[in-house]
mmCIF file of C-alpha atoms in Angstrom:
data_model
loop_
_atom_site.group_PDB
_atom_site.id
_atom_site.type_symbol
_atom_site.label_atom_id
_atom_site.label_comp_id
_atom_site.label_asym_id
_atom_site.label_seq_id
_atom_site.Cartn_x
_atom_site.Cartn_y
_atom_site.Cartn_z
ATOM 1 C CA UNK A 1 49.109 132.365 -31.162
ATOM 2 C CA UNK A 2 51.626 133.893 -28.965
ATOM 3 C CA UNK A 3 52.804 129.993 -27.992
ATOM 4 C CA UNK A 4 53.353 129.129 -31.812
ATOM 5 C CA UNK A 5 55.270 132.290 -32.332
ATOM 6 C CA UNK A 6 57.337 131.845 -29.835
ATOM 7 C CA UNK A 7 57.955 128.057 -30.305
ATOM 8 C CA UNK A 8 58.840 128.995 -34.356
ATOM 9 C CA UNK A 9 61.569 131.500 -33.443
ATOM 10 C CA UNK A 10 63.101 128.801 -31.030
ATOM 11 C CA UNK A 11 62.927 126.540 -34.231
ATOM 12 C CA UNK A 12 64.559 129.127 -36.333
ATOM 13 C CA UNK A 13 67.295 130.015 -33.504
ATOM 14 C CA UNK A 14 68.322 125.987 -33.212
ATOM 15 C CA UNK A 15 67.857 125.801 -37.264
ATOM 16 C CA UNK A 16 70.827 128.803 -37.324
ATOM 17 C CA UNK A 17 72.521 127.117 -34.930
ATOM 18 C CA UNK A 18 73.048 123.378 -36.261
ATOM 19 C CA UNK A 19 73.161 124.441 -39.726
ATOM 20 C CA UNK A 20 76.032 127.475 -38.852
ATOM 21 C CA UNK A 21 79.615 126.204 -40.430
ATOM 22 C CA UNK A 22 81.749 125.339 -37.884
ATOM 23 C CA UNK A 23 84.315 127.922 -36.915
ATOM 24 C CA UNK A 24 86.924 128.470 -34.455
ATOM 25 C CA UNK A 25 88.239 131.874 -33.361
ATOM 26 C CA UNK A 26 91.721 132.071 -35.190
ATOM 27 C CA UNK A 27 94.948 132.150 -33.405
ATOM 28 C CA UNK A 28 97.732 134.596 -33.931
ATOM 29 C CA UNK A 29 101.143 133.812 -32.780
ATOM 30 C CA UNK A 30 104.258 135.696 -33.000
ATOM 31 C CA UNK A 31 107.914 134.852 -32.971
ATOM 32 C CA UNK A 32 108.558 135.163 -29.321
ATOM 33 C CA UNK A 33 105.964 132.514 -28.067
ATOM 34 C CA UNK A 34 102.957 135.363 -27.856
ATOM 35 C CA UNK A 35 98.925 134.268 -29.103
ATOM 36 C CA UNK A 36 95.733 135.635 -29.238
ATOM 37 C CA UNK A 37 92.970 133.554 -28.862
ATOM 38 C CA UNK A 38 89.479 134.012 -28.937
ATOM 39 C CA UNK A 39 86.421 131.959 -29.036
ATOM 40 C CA UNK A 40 82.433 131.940 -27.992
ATOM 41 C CA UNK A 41 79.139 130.533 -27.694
ATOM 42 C CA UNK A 42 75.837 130.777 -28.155
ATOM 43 C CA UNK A 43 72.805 128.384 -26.200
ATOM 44 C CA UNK A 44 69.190 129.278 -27.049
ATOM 45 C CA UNK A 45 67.006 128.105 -25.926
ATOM 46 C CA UNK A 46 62.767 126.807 -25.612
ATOM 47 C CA UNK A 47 61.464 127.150 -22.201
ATOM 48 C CA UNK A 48 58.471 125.698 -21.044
ATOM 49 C CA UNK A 49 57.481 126.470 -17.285
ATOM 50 C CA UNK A 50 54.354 125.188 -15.679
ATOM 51 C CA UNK A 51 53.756 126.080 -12.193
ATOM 52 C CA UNK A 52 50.446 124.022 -12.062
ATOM 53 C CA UNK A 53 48.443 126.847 -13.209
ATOM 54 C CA UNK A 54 49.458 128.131 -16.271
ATOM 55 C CA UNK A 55 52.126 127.522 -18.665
ATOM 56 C CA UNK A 56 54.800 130.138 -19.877
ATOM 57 C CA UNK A 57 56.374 129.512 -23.410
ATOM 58 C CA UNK A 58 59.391 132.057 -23.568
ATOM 59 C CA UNK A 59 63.093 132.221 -26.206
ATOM 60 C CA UNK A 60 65.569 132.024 -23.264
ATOM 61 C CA UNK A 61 69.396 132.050 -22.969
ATOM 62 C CA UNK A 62 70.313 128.572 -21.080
ATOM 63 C CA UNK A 63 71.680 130.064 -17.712
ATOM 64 C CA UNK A 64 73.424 126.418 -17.321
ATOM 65 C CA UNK A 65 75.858 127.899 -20.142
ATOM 66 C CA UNK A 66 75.169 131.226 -21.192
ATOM 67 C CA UNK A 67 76.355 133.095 -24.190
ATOM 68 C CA UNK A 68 79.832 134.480 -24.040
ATOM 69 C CA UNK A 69 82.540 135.483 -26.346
ATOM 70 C CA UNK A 70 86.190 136.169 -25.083
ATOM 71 C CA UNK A 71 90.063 136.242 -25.683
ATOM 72 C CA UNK A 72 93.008 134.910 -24.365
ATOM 73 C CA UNK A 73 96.480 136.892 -24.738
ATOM 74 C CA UNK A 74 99.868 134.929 -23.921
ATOM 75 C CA UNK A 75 103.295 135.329 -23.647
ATOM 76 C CA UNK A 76 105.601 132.957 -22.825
ATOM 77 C CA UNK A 77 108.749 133.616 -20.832
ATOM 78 C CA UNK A 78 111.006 131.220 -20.579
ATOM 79 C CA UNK A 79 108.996 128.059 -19.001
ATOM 80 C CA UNK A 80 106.583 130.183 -17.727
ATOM 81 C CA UNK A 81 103.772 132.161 -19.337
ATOM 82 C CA UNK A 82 101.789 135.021 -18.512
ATOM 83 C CA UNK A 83 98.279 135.263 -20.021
ATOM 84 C CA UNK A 84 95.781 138.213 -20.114
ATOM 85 C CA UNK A 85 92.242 136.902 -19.862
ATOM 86 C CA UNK A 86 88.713 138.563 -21.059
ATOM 87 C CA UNK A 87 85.464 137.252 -20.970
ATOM 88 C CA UNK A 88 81.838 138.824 -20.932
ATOM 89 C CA UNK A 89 78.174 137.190 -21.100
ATOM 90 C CA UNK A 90 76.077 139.003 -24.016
ATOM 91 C CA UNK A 91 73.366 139.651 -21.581
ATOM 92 C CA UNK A 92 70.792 137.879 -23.440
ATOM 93 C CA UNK A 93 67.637 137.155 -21.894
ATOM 94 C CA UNK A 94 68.248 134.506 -18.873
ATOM 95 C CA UNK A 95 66.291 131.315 -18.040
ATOM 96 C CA UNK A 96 67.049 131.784 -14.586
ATOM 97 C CA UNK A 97 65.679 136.079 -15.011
ATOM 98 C CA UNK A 98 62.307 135.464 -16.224
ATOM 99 C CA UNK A 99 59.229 135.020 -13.905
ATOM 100 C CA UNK A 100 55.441 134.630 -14.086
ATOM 101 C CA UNK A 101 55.286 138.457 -14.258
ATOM 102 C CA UNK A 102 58.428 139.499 -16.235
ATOM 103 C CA UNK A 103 59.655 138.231 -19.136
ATOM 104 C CA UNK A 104 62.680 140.180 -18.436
ATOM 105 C CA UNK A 105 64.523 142.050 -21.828
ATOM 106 C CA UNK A 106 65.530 140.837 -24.642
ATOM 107 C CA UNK A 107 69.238 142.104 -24.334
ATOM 108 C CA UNK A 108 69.953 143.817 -21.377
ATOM 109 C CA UNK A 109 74.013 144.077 -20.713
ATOM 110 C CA UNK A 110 75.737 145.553 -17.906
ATOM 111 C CA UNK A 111 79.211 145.413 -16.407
ATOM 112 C CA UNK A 112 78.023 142.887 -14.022
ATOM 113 C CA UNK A 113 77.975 140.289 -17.245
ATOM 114 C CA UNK A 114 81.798 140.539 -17.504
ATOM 115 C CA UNK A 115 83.123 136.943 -16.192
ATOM 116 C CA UNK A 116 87.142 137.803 -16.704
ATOM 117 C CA UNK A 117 89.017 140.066 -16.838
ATOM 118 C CA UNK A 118 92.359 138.333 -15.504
ATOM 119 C CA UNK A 119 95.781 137.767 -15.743
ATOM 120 C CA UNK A 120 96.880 134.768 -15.022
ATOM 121 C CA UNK A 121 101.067 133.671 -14.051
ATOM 122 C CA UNK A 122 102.046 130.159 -15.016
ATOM 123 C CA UNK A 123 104.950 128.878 -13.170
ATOM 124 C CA UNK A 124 106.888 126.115 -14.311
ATOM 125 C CA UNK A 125 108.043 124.872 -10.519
ATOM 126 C CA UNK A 126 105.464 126.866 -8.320
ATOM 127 C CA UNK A 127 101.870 126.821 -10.151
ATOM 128 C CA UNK A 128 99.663 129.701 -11.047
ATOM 129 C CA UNK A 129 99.297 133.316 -9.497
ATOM 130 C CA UNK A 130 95.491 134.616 -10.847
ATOM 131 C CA UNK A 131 94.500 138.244 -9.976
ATOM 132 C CA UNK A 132 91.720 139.977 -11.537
ATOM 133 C CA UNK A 133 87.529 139.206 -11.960
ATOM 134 C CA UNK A 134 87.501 135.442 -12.519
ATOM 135 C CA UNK A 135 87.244 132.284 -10.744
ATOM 136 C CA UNK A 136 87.304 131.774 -7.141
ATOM 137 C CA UNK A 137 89.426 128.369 -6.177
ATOM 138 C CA UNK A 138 85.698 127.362 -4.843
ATOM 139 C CA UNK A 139 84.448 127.767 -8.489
ATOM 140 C CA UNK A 140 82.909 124.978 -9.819
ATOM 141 C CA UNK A 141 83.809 122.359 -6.842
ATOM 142 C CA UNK A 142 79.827 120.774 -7.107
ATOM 143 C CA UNK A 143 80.318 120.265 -11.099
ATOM 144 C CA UNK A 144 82.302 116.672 -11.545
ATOM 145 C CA UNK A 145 80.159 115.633 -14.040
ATOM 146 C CA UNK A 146 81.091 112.928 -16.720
ATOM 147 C CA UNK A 147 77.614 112.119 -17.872
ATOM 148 C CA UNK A 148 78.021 114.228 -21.145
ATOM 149 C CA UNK A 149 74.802 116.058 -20.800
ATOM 150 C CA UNK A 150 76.007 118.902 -18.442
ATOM 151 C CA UNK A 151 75.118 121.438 -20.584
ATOM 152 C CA UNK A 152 71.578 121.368 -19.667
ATOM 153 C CA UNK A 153 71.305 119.372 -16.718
ATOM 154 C CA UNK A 154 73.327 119.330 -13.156
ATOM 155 C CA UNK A 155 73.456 119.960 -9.509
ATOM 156 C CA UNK A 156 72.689 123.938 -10.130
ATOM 157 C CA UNK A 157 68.767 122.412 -10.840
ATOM 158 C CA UNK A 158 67.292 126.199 -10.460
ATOM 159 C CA UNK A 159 69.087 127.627 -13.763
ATOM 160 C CA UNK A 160 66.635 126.547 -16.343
ATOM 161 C CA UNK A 161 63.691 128.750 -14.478
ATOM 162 C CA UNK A 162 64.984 130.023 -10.743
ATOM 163 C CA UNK A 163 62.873 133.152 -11.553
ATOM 164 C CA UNK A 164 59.525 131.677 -11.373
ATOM 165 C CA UNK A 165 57.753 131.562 -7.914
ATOM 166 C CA UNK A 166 55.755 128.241 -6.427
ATOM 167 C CA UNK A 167 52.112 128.767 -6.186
ATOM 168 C CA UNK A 168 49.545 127.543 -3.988
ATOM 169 C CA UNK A 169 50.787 129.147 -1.162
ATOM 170 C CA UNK A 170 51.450 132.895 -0.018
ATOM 171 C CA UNK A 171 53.818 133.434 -2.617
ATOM 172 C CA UNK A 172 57.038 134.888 -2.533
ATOM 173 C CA UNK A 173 59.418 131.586 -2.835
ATOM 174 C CA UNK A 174 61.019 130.748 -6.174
ATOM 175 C CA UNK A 175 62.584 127.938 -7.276
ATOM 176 C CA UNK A 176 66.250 130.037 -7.220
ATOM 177 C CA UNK A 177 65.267 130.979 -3.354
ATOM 178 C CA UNK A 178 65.268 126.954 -2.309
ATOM 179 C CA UNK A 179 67.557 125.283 -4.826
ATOM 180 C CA UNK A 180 71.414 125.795 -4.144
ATOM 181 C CA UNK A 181 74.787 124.267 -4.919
ATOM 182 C CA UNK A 182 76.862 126.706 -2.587
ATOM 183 C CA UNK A 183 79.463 126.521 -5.374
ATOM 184 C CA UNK A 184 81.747 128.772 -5.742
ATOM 185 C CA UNK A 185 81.541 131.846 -7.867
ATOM 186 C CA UNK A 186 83.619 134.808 -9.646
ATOM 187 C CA UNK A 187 84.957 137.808 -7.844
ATOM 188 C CA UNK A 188 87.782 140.355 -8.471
ATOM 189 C CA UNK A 189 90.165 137.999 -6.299
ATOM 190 C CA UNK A 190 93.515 136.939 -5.872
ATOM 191 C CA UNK A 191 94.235 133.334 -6.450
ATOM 192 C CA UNK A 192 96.924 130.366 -6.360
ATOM 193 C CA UNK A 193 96.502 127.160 -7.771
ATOM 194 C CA UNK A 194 99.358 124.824 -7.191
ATOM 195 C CA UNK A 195 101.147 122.097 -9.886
ATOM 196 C CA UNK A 196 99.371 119.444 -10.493
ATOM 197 C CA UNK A 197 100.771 116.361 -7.849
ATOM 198 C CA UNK A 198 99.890 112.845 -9.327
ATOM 199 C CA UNK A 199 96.426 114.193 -10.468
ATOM 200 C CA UNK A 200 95.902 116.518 -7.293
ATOM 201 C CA UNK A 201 95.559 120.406 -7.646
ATOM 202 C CA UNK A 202 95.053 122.811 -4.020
ATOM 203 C CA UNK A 203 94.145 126.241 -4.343
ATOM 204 C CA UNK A 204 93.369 129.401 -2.445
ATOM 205 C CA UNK A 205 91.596 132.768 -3.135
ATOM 206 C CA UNK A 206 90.445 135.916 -1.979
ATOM 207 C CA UNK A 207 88.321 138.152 -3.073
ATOM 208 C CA UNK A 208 85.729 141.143 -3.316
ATOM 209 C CA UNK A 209 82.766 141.820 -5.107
ATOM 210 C CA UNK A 210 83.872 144.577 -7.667
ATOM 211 C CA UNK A 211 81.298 144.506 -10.030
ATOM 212 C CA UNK A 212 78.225 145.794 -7.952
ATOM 213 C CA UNK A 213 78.463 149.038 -6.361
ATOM 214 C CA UNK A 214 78.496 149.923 -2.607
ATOM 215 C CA UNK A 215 79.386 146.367 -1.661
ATOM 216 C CA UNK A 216 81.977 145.510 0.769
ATOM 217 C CA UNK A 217 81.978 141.744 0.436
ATOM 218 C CA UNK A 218 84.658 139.566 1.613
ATOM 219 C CA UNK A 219 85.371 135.830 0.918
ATOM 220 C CA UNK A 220 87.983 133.427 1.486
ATOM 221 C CA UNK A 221 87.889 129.743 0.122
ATOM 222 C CA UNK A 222 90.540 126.774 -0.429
ATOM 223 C CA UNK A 223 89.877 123.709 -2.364
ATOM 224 C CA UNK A 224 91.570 120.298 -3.682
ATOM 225 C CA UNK A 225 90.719 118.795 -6.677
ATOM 226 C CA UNK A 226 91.531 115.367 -8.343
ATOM 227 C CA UNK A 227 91.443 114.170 -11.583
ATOM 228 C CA UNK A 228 92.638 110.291 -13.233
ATOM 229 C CA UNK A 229 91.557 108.850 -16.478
ATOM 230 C CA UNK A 230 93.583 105.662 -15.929
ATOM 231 C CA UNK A 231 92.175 103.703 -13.031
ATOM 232 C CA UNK A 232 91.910 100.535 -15.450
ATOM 233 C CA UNK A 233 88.516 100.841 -17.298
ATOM 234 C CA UNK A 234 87.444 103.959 -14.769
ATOM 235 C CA UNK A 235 87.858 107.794 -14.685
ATOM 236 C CA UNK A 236 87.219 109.661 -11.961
ATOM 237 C CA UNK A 237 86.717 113.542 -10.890
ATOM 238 C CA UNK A 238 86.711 114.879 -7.591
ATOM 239 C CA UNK A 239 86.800 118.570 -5.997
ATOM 240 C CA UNK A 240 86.005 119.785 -2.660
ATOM 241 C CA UNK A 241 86.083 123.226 -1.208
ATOM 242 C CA UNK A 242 85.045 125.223 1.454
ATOM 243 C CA UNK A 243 84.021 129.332 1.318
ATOM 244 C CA UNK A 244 84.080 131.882 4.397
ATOM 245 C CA UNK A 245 82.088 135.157 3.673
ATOM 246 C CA UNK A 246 81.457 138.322 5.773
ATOM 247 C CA UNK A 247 79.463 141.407 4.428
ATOM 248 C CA UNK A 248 78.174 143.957 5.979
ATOM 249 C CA UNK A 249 74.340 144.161 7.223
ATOM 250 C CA UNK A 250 74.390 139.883 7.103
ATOM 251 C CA UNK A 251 75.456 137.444 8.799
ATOM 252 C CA UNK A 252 79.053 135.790 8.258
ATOM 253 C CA UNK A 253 78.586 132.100 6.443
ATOM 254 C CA UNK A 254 80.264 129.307 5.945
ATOM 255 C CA UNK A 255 79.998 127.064 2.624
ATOM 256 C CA UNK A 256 81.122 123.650 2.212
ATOM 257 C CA UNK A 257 81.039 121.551 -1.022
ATOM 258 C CA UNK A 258 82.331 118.331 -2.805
ATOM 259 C CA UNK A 259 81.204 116.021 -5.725
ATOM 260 C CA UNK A 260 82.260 113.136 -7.435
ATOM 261 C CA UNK A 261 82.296 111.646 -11.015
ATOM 262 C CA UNK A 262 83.240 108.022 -11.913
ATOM 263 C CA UNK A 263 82.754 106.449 -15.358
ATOM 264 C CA UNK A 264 83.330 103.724 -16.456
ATOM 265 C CA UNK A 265 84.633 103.806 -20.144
ATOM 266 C CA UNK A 266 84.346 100.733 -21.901
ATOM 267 C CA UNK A 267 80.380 101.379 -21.442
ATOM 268 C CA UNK A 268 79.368 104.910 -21.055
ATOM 269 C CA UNK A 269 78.253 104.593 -17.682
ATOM 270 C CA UNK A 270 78.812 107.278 -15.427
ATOM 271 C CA UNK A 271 77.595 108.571 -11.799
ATOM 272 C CA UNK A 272 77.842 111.600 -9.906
ATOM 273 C CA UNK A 273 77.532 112.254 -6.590
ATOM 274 C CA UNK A 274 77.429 116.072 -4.614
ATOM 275 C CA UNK A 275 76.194 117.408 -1.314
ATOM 276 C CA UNK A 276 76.437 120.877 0.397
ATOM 277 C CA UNK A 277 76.143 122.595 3.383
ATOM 278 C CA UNK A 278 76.157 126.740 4.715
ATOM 279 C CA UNK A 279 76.022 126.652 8.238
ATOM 280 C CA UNK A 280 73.643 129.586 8.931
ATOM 281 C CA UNK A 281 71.426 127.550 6.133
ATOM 282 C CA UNK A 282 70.526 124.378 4.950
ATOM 283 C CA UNK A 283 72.094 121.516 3.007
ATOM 284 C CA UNK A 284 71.846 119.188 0.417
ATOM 285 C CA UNK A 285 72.641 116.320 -1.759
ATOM 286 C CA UNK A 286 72.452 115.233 -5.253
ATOM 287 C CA UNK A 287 72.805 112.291 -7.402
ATOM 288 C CA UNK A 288 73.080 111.702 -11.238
ATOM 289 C CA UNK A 289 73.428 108.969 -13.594
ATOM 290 C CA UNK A 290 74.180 109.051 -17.183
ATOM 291 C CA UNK A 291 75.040 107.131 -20.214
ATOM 292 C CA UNK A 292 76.926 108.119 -23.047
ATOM 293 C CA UNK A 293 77.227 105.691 -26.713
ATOM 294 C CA UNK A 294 78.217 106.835 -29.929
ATOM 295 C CA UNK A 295 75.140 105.528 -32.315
ATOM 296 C CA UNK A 296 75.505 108.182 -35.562
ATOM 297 C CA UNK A 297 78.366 109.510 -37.160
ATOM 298 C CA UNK A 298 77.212 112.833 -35.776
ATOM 299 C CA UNK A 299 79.083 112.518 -32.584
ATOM 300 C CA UNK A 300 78.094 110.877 -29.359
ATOM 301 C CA UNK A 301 74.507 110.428 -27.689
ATOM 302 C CA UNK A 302 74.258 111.180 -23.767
ATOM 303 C CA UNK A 303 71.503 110.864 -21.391
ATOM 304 C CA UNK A 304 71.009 111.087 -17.352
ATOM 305 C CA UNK A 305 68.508 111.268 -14.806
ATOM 306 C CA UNK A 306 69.776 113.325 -11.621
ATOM 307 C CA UNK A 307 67.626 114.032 -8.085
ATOM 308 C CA UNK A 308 67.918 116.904 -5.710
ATOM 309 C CA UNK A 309 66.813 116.624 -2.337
ATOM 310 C CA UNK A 310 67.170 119.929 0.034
ATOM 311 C CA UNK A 311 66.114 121.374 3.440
ATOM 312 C CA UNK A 312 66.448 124.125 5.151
ATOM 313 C CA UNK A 313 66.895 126.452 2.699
ATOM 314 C CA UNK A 314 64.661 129.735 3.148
ATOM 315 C CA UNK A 315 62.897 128.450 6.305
ATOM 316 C CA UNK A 316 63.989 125.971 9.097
ATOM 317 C CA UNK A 317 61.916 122.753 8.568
ATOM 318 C CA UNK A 318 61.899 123.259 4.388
ATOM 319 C CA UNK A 319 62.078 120.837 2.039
ATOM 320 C CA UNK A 320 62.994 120.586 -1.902
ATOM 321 C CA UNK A 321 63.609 118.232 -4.133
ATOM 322 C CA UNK A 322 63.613 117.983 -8.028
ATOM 323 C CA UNK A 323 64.120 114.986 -10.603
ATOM 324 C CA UNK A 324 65.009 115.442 -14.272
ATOM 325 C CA UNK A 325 65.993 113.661 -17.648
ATOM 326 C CA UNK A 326 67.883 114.867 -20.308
ATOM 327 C CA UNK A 327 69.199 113.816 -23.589
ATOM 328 C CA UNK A 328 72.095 115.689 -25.871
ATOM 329 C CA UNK A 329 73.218 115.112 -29.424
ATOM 330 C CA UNK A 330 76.205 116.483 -30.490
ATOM 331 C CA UNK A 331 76.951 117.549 -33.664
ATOM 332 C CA UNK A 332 80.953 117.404 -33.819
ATOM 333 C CA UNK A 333 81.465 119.033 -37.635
ATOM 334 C CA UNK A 334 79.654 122.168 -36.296
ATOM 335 C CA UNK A 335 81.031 122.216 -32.421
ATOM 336 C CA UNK A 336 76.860 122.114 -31.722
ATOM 337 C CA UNK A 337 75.246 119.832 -28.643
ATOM 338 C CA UNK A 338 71.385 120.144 -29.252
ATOM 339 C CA UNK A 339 69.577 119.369 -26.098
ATOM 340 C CA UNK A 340 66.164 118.166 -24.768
ATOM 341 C CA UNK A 341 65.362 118.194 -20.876
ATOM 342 C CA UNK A 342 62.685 118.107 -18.942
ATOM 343 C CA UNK A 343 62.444 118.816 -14.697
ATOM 344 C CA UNK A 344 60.085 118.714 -12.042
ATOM 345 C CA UNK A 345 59.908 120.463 -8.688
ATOM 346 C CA UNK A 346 58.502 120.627 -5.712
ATOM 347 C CA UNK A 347 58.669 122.205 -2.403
ATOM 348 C CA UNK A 348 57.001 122.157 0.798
ATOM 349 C CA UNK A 349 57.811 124.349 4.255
ATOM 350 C CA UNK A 350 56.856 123.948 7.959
ATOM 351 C CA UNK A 351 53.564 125.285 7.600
ATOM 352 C CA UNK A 352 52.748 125.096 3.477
ATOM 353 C CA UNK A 353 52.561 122.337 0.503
ATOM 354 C CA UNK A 354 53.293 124.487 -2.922
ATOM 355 C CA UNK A 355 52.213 123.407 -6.003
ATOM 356 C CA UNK A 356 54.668 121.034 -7.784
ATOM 357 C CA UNK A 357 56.429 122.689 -10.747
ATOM 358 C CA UNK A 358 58.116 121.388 -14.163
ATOM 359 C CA UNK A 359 60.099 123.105 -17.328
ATOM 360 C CA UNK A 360 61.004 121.676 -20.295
ATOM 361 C CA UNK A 361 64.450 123.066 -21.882
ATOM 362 C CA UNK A 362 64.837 122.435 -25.404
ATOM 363 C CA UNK A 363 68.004 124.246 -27.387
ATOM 364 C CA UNK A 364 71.639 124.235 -28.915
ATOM 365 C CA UNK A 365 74.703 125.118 -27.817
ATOM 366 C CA UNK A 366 76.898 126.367 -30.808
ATOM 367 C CA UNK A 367 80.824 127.038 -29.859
ATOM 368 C CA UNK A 368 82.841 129.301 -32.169
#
């Protein structure tokens, strides 16, 4: 009974979402080159976890893309701009929060959900000057993806059910504790991103952890990225970064990261291609391929398979990998990408063979 329940609300969540009228936060200009700006999203979301003993059925919010609602404010002066930046999860129940034993709360929203609050100075000769919670210029180097089904499967593989643990062994490992990306994150930070040269951007951070209390993190992290949609019948994204971190009471780490995505545009074809390494820890690398064709008037029609393979990552002489497939429609009239995925895991360390693992993600992402 409890499965059926469950499964109809996920129903009636993606029913609200595909069937919602489009609509697009409004913009409000005035007469000396000011707008507001604000916009959202919501992703529900059917998760199915089996850890090869029982399944768990549970309504999730897809941690791949979580539910968010913001506003930009801008000003323009002269050829430069200055823009005021807010954004803030709704603290919705997470598919990366919920385990065998908690299902976690149905809204539970703290100041640790806020993912902006920034203000951001665009120069017209020497790039931007960021300071506030937001992006570090690590953030987001392991994501070139052109595959078109990102919003439900990638390199971070532990978001649709990191909570759960592996069984068949003494317990204690989950599959957030062994699958990584060492991307970057957000932090109250200063940052500078430079103008774009022939399709290359550098940039440079530093910052703190100001949203948890009694924390005296510290991290420092440059990257390069590259972007070029005209290499004949191929487009290609690239990033690569590297992090530095010290905090007190661990040890200092090192993060490196890169990825690439090439496709090639007559067909739909696209690959990706990411690997990562902390020094103290372990590394990994990741491949995906995808294929994207526009078959209905509804909008275009992507699929991809992707593999993980990891070691080293809670326990010298570790090893994890995952596979997955996904599919996503989108619905362009209504700004909705409905999504079906399913992945498997499995993990092994120097002295245990867990039970392989698999969830199935099955939702909508609506953007307003």
């Amino acid at each position: 009974m409890r499965t059926k329940l469950i499964t109809s609300a996920s129903a009636a969540a993606l029913a609200v979402a595909i069937t919602s009228p489009a609509f697009a936060g409004p913009t409000y200009e005035n007469d000396t080159g000011g707008s507001f700006t604000w916009y959202g999203q919501l992703n529900p979301s059917f998760q199915s976890y089996d850890d090869g003993t029982e399944t768990y059925n549970r309504l999730v919010d897809n941690a791949g893309s979580n539910s968010r609602i913001g506003f930009r404010l801008k000003q323009a002066y002269g050829e430069n701009s200055l823009t005021f930046h807010f954004e803030t999860a709704f603290g919705f129940r997470s598919s990366d929060g919920v385990s065998q034993a908690s299902t976690g709360d149905n809204l539970s929203w703290d100041r640790t959900n806020i993912r902006h609050v920034d203000l951001q100075f665009d120069t017209a000769r020497y790039g931007r000057f960021s300071v506030g919670q937001g992006s570090m210029a690590s953030d987001g180097i392991a994501g070139s993806d052109r595959s078109g089904t990102g919003v439900v499967a990638g390199v971070a593989v532990a978001d649709p059910a990191g909570g759960y643990e592996f069984t068949g062994g003494p317990g204690g490992v989950s599959v957030g504790d062994v699958f990584t990306d060492y991307d970057g994150g957000r932090l109250g930070r200063v940052r500078y991103d430079t103008n774009n040269y022939n399709g290359f951007v550098f940039s440079a951070s530093y910052g703190t952890d100001i949203l948890k209390t009694n924390n005296d993190r510290e991290t420092y992290d440059v990257a390069v990225r590259y972007n070029n949609e005209n290499i004949g019948d191929f487009a290609l994204d690239a990033a690569l970064g590297a992090a530095w971190t010290e905090e007190t009471g661990k040890d200092d780490k090192r993060d490196i990261a890169g990825s690439v995505a090439l496709e090639h545009m007559p067909t739909g074809l696209s690959l990706a291609l990411v690997a990562g390494e902390r020094d103290i820890a372990g590394n990994y690398g990741y491949a995906k391929l995808g294929y994207t064709a526009d078959w209905t008037p509804l909008g275009s029609t992507s699929f991809s398979v992707d593999y993980y393979d990891g070691s080293d990552m809670a326990s010298t002489g570790d090893s994890a990998q995952s596979w997955g497939v996904a599919a996503v429609q989108k619905i362009d009239n209504y700004n909705v990408e409905a999504y079906l995925a399913y992945r498997e895991y499995s993990y092994d360390d120097s002295s245990t063979s867990y039970n392989d693992s698999s969830v199935i993600m099955a939702g909508a992402r609506w953007k307003f």
